[in-house]
PDB file of C-alpha atoms in Angstrom:
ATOM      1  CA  UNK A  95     -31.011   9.636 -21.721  1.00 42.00           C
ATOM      2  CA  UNK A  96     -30.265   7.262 -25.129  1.00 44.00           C
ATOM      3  CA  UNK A  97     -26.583   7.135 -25.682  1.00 45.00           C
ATOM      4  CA  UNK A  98     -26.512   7.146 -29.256  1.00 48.00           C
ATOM      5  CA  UNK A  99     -23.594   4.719 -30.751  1.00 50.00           C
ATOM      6  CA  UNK A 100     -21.341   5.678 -33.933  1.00 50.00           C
ATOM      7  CA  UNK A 101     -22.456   4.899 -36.903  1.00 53.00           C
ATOM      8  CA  UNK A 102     -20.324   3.748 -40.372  1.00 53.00           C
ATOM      9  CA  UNK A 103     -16.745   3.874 -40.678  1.00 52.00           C
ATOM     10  CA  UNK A 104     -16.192   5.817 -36.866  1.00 49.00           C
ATOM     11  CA  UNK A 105     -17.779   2.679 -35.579  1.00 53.00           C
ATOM     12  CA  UNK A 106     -15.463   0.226 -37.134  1.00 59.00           C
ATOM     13  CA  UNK A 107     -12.540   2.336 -36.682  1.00 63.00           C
ATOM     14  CA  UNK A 108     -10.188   0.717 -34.135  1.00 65.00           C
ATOM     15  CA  UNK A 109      -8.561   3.433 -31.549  1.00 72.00           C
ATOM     16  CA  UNK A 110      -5.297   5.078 -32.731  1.00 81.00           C
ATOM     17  CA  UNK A 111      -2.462   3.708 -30.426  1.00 89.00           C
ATOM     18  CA  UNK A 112       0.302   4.530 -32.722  1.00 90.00           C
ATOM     19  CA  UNK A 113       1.514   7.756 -31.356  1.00 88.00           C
ATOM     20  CA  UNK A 114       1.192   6.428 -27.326  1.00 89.00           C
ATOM     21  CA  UNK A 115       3.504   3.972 -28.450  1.00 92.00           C
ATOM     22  CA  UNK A 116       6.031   6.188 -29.972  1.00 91.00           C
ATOM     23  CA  UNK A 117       5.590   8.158 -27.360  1.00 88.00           C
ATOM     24  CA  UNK A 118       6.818   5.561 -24.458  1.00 90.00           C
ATOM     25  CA  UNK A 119       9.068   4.237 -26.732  1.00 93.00           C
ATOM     26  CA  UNK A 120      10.945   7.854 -27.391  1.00 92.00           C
ATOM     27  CA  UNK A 121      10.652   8.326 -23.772  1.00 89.00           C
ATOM     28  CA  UNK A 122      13.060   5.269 -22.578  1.00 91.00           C
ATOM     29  CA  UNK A 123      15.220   6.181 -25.344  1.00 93.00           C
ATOM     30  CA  UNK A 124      14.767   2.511 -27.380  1.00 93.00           C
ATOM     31  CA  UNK A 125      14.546   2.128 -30.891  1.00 93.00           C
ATOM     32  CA  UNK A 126      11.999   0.196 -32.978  1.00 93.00           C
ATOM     33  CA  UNK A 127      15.026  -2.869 -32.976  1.00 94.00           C
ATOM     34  CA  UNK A 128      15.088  -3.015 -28.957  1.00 94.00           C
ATOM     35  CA  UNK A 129      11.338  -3.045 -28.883  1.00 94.00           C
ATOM     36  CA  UNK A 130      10.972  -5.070 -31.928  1.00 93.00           C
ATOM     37  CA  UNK A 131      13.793  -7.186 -30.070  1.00 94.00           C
ATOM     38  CA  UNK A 132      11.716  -7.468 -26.775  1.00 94.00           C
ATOM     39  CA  UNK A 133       8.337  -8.137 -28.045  1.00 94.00           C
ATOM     40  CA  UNK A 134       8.951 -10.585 -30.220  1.00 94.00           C
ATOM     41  CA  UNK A 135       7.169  -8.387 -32.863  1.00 94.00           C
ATOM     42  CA  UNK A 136       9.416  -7.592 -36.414  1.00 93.00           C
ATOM     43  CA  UNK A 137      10.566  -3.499 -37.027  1.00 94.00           C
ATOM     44  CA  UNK A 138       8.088  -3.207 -40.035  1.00 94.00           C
ATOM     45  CA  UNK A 139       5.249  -4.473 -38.178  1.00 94.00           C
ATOM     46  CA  UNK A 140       6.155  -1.869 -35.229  1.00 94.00           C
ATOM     47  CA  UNK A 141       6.368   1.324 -37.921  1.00 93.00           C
ATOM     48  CA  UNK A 142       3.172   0.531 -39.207  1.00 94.00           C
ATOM     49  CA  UNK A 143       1.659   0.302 -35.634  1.00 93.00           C
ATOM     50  CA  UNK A 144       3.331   3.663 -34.808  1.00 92.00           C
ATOM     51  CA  UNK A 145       2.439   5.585 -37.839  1.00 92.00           C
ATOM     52  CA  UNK A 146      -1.399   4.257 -37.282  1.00 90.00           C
ATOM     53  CA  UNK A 147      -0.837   1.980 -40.997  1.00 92.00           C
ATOM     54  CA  UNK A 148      -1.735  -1.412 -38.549  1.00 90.00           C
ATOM     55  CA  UNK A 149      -4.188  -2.121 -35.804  1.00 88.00           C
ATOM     56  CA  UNK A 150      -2.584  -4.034 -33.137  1.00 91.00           C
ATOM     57  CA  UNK A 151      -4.606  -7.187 -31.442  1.00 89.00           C
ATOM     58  CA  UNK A 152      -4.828  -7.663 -28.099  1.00 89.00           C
ATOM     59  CA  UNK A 153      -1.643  -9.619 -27.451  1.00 92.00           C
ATOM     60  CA  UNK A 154       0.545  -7.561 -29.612  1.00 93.00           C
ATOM     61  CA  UNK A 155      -0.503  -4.681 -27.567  1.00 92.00           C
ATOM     62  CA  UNK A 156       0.517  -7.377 -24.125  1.00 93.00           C
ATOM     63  CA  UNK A 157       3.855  -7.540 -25.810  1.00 94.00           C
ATOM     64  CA  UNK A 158       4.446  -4.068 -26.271  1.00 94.00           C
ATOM     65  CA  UNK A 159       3.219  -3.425 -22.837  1.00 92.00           C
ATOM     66  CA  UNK A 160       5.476  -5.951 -21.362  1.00 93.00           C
ATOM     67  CA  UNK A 161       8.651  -4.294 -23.724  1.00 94.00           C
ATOM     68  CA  UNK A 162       8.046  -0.843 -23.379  1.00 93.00           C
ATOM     69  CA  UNK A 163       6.987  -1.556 -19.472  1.00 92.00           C
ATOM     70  CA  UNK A 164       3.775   0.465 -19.092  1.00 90.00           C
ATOM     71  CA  UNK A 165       0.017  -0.595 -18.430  1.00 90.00           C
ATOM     72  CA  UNK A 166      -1.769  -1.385 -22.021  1.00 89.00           C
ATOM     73  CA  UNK A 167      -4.176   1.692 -21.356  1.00 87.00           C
ATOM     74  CA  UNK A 168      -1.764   3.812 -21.880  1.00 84.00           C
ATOM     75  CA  UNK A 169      -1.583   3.388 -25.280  1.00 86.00           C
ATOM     76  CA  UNK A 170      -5.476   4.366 -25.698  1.00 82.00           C
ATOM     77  CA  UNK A 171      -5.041   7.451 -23.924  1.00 76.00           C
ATOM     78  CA  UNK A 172      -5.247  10.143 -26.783  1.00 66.00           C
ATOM     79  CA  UNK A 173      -5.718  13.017 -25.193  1.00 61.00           C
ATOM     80  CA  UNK A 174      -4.309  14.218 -20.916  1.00 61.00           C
ATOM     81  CA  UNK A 175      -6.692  16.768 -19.912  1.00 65.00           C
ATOM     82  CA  UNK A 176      -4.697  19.728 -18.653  1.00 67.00           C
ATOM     83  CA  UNK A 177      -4.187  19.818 -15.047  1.00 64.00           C
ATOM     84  CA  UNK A 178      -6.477  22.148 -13.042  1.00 71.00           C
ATOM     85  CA  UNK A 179      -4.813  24.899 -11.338  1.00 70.00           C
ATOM     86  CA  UNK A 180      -6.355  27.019  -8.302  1.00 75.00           C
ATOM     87  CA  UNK A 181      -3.913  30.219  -7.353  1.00 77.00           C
ATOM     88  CA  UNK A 182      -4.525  31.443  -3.842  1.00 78.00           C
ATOM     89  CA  UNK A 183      -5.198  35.040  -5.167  1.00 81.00           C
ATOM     90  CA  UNK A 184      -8.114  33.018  -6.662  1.00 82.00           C
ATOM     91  CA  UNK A 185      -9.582  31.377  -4.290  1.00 81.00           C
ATOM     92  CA  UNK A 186     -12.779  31.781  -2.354  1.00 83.00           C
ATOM     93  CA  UNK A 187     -12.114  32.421   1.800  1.00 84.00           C
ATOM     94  CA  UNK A 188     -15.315  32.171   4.471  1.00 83.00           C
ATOM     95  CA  UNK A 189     -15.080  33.212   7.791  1.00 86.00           C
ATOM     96  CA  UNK A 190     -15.245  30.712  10.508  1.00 82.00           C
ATOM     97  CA  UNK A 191     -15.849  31.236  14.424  1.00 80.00           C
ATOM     98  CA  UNK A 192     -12.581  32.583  14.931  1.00 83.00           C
ATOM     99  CA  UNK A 193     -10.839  31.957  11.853  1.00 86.00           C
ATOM    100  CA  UNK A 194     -11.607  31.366   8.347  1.00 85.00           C
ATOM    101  CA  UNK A 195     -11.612  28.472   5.878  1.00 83.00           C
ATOM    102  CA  UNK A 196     -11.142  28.030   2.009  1.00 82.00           C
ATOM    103  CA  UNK A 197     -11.712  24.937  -0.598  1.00 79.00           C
ATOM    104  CA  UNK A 198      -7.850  24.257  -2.009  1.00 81.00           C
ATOM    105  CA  UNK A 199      -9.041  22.543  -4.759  1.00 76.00           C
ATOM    106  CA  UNK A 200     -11.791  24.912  -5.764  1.00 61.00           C
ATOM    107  CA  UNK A 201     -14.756  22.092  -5.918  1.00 62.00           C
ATOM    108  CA  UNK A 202     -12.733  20.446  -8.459  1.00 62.00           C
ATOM    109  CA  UNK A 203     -14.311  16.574  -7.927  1.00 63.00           C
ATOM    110  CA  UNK A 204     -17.220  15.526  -6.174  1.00 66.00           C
ATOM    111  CA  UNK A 205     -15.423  12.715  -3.797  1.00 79.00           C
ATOM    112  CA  UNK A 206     -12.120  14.755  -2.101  1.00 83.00           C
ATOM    113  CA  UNK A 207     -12.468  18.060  -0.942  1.00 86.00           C
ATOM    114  CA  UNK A 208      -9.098  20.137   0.393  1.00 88.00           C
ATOM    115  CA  UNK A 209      -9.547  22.765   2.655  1.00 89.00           C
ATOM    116  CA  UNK A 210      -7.255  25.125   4.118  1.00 91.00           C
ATOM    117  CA  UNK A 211      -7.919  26.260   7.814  1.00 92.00           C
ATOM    118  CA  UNK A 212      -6.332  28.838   9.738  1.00 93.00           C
ATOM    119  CA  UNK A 213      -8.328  29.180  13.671  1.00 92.00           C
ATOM    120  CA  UNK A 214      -7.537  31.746  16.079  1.00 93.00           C
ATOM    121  CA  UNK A 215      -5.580  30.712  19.565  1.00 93.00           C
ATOM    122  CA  UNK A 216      -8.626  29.761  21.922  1.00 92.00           C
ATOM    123  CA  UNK A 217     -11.004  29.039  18.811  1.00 93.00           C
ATOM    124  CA  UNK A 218     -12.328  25.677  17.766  1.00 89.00           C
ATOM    125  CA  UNK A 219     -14.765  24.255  14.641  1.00 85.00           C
ATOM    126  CA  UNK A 220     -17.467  23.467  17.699  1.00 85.00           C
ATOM    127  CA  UNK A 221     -18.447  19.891  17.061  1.00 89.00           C
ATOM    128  CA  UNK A 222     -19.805  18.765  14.146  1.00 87.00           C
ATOM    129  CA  UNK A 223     -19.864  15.773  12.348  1.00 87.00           C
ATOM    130  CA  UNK A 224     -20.329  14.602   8.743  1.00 84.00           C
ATOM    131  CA  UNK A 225     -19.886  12.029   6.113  1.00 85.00           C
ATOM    132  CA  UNK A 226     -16.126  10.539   5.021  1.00 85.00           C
ATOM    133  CA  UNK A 227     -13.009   9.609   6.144  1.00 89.00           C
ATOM    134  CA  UNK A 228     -11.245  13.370   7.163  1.00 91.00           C
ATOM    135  CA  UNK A 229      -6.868  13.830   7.046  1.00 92.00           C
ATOM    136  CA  UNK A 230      -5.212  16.888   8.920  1.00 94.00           C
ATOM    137  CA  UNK A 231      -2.399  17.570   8.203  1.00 94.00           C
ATOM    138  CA  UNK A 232      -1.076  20.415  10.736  1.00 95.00           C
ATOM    139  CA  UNK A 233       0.879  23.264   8.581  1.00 96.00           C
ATOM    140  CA  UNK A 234       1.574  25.946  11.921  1.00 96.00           C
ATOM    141  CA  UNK A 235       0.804  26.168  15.356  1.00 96.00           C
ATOM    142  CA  UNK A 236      -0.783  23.784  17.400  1.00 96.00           C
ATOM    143  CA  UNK A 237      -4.420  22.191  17.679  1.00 95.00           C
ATOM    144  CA  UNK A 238      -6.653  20.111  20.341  1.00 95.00           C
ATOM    145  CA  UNK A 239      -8.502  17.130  18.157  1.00 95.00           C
ATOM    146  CA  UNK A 240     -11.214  15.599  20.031  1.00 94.00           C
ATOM    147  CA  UNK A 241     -13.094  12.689  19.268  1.00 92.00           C
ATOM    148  CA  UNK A 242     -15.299  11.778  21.595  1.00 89.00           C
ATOM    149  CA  UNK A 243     -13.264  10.093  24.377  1.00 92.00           C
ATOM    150  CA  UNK A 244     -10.156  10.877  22.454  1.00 93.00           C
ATOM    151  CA  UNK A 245      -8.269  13.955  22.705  1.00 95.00           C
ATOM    152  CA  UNK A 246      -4.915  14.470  20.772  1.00 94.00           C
ATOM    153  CA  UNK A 247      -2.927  17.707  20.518  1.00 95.00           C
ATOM    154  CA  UNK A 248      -0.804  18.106  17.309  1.00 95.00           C
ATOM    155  CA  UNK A 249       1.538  20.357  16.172  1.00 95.00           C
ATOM    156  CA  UNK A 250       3.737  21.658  12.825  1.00 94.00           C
ATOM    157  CA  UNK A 251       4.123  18.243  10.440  1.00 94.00           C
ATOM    158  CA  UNK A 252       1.492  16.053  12.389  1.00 95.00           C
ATOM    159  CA  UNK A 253      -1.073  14.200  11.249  1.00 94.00           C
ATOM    160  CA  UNK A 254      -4.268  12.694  11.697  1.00 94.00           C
ATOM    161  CA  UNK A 255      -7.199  10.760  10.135  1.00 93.00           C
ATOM    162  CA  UNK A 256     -10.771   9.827  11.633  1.00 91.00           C
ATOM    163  CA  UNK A 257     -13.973   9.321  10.562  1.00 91.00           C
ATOM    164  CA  UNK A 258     -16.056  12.088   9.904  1.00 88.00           C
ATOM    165  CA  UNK A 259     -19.472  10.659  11.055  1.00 88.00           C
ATOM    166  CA  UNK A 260     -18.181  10.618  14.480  1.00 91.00           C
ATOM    167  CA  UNK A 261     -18.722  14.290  16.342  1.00 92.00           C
ATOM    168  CA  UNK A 262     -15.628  16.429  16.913  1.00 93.00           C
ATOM    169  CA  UNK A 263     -13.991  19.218  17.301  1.00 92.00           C
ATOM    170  CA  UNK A 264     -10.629  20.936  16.241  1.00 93.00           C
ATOM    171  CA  UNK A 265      -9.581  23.914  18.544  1.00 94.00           C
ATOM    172  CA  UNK A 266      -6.318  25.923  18.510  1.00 95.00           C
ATOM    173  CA  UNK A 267      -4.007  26.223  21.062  1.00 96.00           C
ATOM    174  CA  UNK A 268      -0.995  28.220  22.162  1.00 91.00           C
ATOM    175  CA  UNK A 269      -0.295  31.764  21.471  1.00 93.00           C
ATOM    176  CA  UNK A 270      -0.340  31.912  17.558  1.00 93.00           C
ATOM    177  CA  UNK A 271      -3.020  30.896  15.411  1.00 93.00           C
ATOM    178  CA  UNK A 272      -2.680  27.799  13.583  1.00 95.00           C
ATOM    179  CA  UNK A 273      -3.222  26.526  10.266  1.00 95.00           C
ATOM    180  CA  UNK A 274      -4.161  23.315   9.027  1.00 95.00           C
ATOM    181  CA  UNK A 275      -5.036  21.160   5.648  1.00 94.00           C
ATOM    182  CA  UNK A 276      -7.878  19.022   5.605  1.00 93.00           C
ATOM    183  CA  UNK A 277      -8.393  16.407   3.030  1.00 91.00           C
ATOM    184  CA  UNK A 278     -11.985  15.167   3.151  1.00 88.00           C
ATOM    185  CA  UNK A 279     -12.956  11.656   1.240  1.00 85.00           C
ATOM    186  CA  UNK A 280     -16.631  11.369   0.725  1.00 75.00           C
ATOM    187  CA  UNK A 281     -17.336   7.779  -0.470  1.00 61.00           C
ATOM    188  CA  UNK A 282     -19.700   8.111  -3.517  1.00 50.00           C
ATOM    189  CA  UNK A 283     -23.516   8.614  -3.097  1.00 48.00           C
ATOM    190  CA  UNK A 284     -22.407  10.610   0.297  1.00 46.00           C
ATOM    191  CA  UNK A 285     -23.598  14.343   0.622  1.00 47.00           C
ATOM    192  CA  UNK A 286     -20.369  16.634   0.142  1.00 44.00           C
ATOM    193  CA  UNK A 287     -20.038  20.447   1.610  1.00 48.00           C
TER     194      UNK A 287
END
């Protein structure tokens, strides 16, 4: 695939900081003299940058990081994608041996996966294995973890992390079921479920 580049005036147009900078600026409560004050830069200069009338170099950008005390990209962030939201009416339950399991963040990137599982008293994942660091974080009742030689019960507020290459097993225990969050990191180029 050919990325094709901009051509006339949208290439040479340099990225719109202005309103970034107003916007940190409004947001510590500092006027165009503090900044102007702290930057070294003059209170013209900084209107003109804010209303998009100049195109700030490099180091006046530094500056304004350093003043208004935020990273430089933030100024040539235009747009925040809205933040995805999965409701649990929404989302997509499979049964398990002797419980069931659903994807928190509905498939939502391709390197983290959340899962929510809840595993009937006596009933385990069986042992499986697969690519990625793996966190539980135990949310009710109580579970066996085994990893090969090592076996580690956990309860309400516990956690753990292993490696998911290595084979094992998750089985609950007690008289209740129990419930657990999984957050599963899949270094890139890994196969994710």
């Amino acid at each position: 695939m050919v990325m094709e580049r901009p051509t006339g005036d949208a290439a040479r147009r340099p990225p719109a900081v202005g309103r970034q900078i107003r916007r940190w600026r409004s947001e510590r409560g500092l006027t165009l003299a503090k900044v102007a004050k702290a930057s070294g830069l003059n209170v013209g200069y900084l209107s003109q940058i804010e209303n998009d009338k100049a195109s700030p170099s490099l180091s006046c950008l530094s500056a304004l990081s350093s003043a208004l005390d935020v990273p430089i990209a933030w100024f040539l962030v235009d747009e925040t994608r809205s933040p995805e939201v999965t409701r649990l009416a929404d989302r997509r339950w499979r049964e398990t041996r002797g419980g069931r399991a659903s994807r928190v963040d509905a498939r939502g990137s391709s390197d983290i996966s959340i899962i929510e599982v809840t595993v009937e008293p006596g009933h385990g994942t069986g042992v499986h294995s697969h690519p990625g660091d793996e966190h539980h974080y135990v949310t009710a009742g109580r579970f066996r973890m085994t990893q090969g030689e090592h076996v580690t019960e956990l309860g309400p507020g516990d956690y753990l992390r292993w490696d998911g290459l290595m084979p094992h097993d998750a089985e609950a225990i007690g008289d209740a079921p129990a419930s657990m969050l999984i957050v599963r990191l899949t270094r890139h180029g890994e196969p994710h479920d």
